[in-house]
PDB file of C-alpha atoms in Angstrom:
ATOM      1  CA  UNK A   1       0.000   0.000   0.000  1.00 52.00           C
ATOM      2  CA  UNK A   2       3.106   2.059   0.384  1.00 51.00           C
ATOM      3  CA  UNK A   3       6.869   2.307  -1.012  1.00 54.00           C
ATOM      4  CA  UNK A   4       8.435   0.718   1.976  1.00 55.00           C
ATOM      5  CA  UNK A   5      11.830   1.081   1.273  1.00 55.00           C
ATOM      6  CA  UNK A   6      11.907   4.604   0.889  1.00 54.00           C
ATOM      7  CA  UNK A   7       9.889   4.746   4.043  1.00 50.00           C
ATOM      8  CA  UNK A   8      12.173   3.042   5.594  1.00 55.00           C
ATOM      9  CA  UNK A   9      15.143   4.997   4.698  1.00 57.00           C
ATOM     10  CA  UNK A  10      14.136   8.278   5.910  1.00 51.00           C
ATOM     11  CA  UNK A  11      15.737   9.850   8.762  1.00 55.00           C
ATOM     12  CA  UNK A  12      14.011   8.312  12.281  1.00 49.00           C
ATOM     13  CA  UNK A  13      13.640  12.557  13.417  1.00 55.00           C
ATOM     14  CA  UNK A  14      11.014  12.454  10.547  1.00 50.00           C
ATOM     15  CA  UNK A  15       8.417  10.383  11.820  1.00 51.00           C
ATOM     16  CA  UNK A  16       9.022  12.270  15.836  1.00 56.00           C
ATOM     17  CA  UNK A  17       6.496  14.768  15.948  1.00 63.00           C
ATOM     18  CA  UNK A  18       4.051  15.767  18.771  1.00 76.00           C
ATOM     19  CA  UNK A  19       1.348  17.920  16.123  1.00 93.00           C
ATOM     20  CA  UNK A  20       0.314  19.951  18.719  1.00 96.00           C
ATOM     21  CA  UNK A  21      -2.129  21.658  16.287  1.00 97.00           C
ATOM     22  CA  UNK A  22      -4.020  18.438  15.791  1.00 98.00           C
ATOM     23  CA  UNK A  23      -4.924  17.997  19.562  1.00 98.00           C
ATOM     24  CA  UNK A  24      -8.365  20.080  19.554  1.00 98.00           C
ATOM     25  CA  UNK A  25      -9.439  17.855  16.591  1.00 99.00           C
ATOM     26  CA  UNK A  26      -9.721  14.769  19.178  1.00 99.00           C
ATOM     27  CA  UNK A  27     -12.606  13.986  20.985  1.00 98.00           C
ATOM     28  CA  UNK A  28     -12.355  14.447  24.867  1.00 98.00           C
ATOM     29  CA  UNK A  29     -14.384  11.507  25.078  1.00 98.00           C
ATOM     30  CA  UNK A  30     -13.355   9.032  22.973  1.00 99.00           C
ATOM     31  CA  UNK A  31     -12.460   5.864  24.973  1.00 99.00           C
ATOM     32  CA  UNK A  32     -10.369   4.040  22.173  1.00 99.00           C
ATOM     33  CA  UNK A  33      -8.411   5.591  19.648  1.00 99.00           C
ATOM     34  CA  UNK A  34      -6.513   4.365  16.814  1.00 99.00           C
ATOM     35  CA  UNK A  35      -3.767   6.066  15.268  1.00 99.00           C
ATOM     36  CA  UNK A  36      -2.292   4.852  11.373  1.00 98.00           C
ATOM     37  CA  UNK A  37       1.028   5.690  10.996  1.00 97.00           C
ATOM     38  CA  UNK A  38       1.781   6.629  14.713  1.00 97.00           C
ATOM     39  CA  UNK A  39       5.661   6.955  14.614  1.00 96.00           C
ATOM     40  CA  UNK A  40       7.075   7.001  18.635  1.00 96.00           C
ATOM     41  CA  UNK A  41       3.703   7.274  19.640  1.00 97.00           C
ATOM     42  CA  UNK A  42       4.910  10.884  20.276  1.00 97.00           C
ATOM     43  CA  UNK A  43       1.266  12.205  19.249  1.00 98.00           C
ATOM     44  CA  UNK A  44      -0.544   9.507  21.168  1.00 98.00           C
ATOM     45  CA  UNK A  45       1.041  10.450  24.629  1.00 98.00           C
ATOM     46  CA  UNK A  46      -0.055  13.944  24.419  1.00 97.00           C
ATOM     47  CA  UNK A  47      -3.352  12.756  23.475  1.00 98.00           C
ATOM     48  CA  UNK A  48      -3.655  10.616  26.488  1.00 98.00           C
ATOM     49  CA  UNK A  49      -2.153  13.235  28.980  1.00 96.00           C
ATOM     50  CA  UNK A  50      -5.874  15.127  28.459  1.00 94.00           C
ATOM     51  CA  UNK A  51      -7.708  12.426  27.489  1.00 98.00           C
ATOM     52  CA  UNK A  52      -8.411   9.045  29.473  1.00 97.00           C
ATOM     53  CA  UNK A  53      -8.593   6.337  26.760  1.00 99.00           C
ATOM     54  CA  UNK A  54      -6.975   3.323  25.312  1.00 99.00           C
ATOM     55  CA  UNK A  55      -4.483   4.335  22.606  1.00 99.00           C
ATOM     56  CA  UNK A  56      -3.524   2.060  19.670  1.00 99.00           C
ATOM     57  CA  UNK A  57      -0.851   2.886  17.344  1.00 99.00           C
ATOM     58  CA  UNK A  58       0.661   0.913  13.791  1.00 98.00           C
ATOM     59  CA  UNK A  59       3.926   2.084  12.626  1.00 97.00           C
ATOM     60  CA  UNK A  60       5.922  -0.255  10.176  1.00 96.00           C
ATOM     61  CA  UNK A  61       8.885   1.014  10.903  1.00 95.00           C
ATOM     62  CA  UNK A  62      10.756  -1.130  13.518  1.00 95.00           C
ATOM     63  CA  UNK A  63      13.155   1.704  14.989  1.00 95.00           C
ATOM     64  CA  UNK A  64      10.020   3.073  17.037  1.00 95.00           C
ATOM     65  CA  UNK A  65       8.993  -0.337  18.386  1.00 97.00           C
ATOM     66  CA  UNK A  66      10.119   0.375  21.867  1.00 97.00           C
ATOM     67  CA  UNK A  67       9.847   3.884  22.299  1.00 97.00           C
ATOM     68  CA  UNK A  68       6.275   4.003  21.159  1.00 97.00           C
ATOM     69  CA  UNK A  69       5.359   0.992  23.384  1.00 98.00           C
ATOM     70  CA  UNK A  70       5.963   3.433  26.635  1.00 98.00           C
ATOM     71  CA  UNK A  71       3.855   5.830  24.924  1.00 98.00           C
ATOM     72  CA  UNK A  72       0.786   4.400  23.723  1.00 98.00           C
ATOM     73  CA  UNK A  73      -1.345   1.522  25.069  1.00 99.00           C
ATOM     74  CA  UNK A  74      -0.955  -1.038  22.164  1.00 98.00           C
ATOM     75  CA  UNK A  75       1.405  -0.908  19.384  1.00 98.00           C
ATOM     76  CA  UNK A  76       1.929  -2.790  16.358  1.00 98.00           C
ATOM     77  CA  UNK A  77       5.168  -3.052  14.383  1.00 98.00           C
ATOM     78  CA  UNK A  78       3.678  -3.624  10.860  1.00 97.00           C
ATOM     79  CA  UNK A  79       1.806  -2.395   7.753  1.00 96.00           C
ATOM     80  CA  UNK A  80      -1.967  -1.355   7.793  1.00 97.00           C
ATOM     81  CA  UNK A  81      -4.129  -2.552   5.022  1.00 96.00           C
ATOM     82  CA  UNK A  82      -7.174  -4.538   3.877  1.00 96.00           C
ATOM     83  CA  UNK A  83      -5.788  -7.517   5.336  1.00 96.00           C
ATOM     84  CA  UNK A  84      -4.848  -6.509   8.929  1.00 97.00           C
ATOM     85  CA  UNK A  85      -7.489  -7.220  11.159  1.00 96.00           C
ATOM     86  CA  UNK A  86      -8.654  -5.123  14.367  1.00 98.00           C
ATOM     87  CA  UNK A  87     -11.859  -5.179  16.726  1.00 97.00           C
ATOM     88  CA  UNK A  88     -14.950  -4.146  14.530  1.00 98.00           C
ATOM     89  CA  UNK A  89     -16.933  -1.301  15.507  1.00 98.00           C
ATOM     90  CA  UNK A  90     -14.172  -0.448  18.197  1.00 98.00           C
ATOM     91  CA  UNK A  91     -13.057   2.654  17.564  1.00 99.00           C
ATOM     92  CA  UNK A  92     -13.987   6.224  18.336  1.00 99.00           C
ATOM     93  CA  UNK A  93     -11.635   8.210  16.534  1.00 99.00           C
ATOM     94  CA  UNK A  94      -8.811   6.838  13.685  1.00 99.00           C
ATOM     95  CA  UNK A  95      -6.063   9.290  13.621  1.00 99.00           C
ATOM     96  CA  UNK A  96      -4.241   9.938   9.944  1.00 99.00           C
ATOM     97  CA  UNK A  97      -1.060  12.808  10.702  1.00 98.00           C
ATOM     98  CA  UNK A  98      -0.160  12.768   7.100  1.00 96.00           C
ATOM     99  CA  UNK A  99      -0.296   9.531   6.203  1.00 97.00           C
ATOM    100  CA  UNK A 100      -2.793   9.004   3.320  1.00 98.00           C
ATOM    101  CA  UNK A 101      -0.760  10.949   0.571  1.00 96.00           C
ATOM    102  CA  UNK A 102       1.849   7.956   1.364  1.00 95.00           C
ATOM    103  CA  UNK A 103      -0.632   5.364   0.081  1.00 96.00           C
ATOM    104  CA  UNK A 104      -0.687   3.610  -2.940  1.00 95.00           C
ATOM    105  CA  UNK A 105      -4.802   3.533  -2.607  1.00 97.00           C
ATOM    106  CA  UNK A 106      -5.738   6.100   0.453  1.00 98.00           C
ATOM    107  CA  UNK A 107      -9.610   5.820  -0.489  1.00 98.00           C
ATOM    108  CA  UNK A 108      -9.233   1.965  -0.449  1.00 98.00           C
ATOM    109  CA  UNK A 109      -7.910   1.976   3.158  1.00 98.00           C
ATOM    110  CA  UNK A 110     -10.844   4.668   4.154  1.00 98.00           C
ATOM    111  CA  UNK A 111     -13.295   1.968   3.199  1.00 98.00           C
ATOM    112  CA  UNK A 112     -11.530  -0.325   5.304  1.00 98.00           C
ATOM    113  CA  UNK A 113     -11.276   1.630   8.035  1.00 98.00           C
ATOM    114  CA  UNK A 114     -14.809   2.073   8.368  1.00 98.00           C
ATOM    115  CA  UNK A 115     -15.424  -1.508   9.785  1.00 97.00           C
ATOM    116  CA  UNK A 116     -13.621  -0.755  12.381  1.00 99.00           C
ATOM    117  CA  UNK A 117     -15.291   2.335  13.975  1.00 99.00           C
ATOM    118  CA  UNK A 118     -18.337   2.723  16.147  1.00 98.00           C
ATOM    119  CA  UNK A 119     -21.435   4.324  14.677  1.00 97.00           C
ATOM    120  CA  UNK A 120     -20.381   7.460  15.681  1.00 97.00           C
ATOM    121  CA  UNK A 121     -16.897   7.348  15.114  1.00 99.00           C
ATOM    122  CA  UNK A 122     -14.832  10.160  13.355  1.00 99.00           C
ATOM    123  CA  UNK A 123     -11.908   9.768  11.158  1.00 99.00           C
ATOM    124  CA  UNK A 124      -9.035  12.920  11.683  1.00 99.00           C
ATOM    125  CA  UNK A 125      -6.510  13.516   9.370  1.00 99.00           C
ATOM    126  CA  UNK A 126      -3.943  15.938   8.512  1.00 98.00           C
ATOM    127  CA  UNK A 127      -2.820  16.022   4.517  1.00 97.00           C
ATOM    128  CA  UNK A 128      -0.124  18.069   3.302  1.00 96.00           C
ATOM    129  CA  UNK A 129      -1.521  20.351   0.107  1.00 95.00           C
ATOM    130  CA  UNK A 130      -0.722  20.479  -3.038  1.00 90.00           C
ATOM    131  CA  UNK A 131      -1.787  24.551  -3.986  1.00 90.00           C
ATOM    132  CA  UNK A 132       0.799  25.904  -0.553  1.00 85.00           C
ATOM    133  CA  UNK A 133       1.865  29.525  -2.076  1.00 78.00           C
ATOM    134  CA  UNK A 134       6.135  28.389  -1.622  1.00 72.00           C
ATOM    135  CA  UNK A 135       5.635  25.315  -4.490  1.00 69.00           C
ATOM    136  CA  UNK A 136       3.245  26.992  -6.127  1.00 75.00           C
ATOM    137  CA  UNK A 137       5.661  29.643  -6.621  1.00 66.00           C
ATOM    138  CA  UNK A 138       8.591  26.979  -7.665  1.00 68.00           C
ATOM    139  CA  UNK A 139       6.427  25.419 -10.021  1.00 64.00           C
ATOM    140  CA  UNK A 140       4.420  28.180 -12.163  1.00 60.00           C
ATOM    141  CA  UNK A 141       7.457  31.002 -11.778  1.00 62.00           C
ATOM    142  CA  UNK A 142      10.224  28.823 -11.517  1.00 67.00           C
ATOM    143  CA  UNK A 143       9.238  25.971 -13.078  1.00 70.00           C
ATOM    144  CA  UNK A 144      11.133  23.498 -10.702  1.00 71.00           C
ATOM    145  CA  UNK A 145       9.577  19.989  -9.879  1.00 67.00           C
ATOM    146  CA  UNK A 146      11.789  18.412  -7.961  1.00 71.00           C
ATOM    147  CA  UNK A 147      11.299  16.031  -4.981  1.00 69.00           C
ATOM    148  CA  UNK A 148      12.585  16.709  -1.770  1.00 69.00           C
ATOM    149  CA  UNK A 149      13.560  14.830   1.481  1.00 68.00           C
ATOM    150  CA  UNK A 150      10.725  16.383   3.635  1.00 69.00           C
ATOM    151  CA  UNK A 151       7.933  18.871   2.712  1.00 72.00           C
ATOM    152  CA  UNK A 152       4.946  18.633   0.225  1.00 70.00           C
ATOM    153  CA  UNK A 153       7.195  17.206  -2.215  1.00 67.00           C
ATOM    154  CA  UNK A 154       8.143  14.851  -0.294  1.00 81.00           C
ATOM    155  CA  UNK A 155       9.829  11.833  -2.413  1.00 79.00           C
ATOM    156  CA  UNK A 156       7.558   9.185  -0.359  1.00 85.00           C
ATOM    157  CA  UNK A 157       4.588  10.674  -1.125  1.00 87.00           C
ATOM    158  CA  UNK A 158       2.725   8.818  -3.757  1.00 91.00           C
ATOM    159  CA  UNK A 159      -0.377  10.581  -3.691  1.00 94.00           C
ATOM    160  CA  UNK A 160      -0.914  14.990  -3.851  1.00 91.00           C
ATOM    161  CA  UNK A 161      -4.102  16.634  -2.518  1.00 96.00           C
ATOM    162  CA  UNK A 162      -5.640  19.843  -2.324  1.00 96.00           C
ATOM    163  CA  UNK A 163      -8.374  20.958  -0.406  1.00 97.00           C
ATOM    164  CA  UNK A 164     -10.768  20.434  -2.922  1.00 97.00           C
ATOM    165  CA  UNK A 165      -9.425  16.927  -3.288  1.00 98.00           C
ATOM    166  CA  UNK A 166      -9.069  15.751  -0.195  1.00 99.00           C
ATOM    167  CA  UNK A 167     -13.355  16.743   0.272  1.00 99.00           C
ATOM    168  CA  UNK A 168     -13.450  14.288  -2.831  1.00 98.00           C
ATOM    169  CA  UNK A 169     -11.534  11.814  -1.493  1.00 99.00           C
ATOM    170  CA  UNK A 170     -13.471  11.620   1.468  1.00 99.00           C
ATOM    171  CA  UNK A 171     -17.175  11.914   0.043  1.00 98.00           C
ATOM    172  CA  UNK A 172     -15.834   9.260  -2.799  1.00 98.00           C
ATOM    173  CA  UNK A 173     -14.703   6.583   0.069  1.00 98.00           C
ATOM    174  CA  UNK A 174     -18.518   7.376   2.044  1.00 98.00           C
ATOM    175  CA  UNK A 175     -17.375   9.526   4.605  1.00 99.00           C
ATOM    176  CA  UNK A 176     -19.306  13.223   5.525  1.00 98.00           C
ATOM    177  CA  UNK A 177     -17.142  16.130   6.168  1.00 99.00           C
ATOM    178  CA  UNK A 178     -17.613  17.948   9.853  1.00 99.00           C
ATOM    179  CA  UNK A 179     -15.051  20.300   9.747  1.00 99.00           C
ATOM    180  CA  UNK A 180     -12.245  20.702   6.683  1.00 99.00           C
ATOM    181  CA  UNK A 181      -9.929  23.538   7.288  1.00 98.00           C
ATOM    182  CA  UNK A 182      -6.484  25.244   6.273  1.00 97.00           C
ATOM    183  CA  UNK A 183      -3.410  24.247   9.464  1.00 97.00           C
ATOM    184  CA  UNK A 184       0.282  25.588   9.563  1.00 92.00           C
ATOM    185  CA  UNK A 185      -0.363  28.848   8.086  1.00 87.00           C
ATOM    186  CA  UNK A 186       3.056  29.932   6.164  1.00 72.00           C
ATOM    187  CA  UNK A 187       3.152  32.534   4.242  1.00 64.00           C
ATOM    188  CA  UNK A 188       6.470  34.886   3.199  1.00 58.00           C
ATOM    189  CA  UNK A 189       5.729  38.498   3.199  1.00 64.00           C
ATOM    190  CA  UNK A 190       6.057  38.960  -0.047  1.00 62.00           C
ATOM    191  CA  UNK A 191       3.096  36.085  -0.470  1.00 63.00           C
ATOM    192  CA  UNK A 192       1.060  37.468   1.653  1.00 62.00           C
ATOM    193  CA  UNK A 193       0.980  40.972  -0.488  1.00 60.00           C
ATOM    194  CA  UNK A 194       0.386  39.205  -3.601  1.00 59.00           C
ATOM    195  CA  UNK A 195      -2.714  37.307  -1.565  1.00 60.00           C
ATOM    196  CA  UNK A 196      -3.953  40.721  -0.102  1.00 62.00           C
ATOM    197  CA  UNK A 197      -4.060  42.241  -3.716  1.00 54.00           C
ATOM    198  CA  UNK A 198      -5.624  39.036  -5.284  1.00 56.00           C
ATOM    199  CA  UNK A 199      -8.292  38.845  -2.249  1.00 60.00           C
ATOM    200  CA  UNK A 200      -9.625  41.743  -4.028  1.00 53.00           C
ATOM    201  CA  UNK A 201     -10.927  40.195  -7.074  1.00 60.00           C
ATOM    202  CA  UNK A 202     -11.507  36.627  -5.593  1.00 55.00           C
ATOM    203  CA  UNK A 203     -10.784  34.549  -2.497  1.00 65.00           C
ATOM    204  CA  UNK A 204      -9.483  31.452  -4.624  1.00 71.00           C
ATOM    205  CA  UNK A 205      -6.474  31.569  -3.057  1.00 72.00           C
ATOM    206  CA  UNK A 206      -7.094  31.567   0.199  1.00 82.00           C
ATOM    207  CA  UNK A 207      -6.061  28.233   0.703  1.00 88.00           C
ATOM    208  CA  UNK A 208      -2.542  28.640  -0.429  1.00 88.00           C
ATOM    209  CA  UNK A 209      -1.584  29.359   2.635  1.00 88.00           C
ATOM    210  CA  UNK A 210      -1.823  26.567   4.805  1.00 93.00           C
ATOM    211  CA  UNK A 211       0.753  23.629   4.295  1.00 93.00           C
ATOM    212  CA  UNK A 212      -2.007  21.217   5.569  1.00 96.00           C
ATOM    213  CA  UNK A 213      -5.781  20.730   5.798  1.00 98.00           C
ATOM    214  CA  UNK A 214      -7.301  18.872   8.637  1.00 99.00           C
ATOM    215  CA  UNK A 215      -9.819  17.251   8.481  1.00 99.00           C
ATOM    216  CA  UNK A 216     -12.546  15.276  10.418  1.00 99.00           C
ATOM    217  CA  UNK A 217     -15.306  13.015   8.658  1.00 99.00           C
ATOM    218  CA  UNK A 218     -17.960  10.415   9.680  1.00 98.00           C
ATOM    219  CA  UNK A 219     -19.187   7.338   7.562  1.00 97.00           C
ATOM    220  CA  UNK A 220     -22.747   8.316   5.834  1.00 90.00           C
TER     221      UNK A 220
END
């Protein structure tokens, strides 16, 4: 479902980060909580400082295994797909911190998922997009397209989204969007001019500058 070697070759520092900003997207009462793609479990320990649930994590990459097991409840050293099997109807919340533009078939793996959360369940996700003002600017003025080691361009990323398309991903795999909006604004000065003058005529560029959208759906 992913390019595993290159997944695996990244630097470990890549897959360590707390996402602070995608706390207040959590339920406060969610008793079980699954995250795909949960690193050192570095985001699930912060979650369950506020929170008082059961915290499951899957990470295939081994050098987490026994970091993340201090942080989270249950951990799993191996690759999510159709084929891995978890409690049905268990979950209240499945956690996604940019993971689904690493998939081969994200909307595949959103069907999946479903099975797996309670009737009321939410998805949350964080995807990195596409239309951020800094590569839009490399690729229409510059005309660079060149993969990088971290970022939007990211060279494991096998997927690209925008906001637009990550609404279509979701509605295409079942899901109904609750909330959908821009995270890590970054814009350069000189950006943020150019978006003042164009807000004039239209606000279709609003979203260029957030690096990611977040995101939280239920099944329909």
């Amino acid at each position: 479902m992913y390019n595993k070697a290159q997944y695996l070759e990244k630097d470990s520092n890549y897959y360590q980060h707390e996402r602070h900003e995608m706390v207040k997207y959590i339920p406060t009462n969610a008793e079980n909580i699954l995250e795909i793609g949960c690193g050192d479990g570095s985001f699930g320990a912060m979650i369950k400082e506020n929170i008082k649930c059961t915290y499951w994590g899957i990470e295939p990459d081994s050098r987490f295994i026994n970091l993340a097991k201090k942080n989270i409840d249950i951990f799993d050293n191996a690759v999510f797909n159709t084929e891995y099997n978890l409690p049905l109807q268990h979950f209240d919340c499945i956690v996604f911190n940019d993971v689904l533009e690493h998939l081969i078939d994200p909307e595949k793996i959103l069907l999946y998922s479903k099975s797996f959360l309670k009737d009321d369940g939410i998805i949350v996700s964080s995807i990195p997009n596409l239309r951020h003002a800094p590569y839009l600017y490399r690729l229409f003025y510059l005309g660079e397209f060149e993969y990088q080691d971290a970022g939007i361009m990211d060279r494991t990323h096998l997927r690209f989204f925008t906001k637009k398309s990550i609404v279509s991903l979701y509605k295409n795999a079942g899901y109904r969007i609750i909330l959908h909006e821009g995270i890590n604004k970054s814009v350069s000065k000189k950006f943020s001019l150019v978006l003042r003058f164009l807000k004039i005529f239209t606000n279709k560029f609003e979203d260029t500058k957030y690096q990611q959208f977040a995101t939280v759906v239920k099944s329909q």
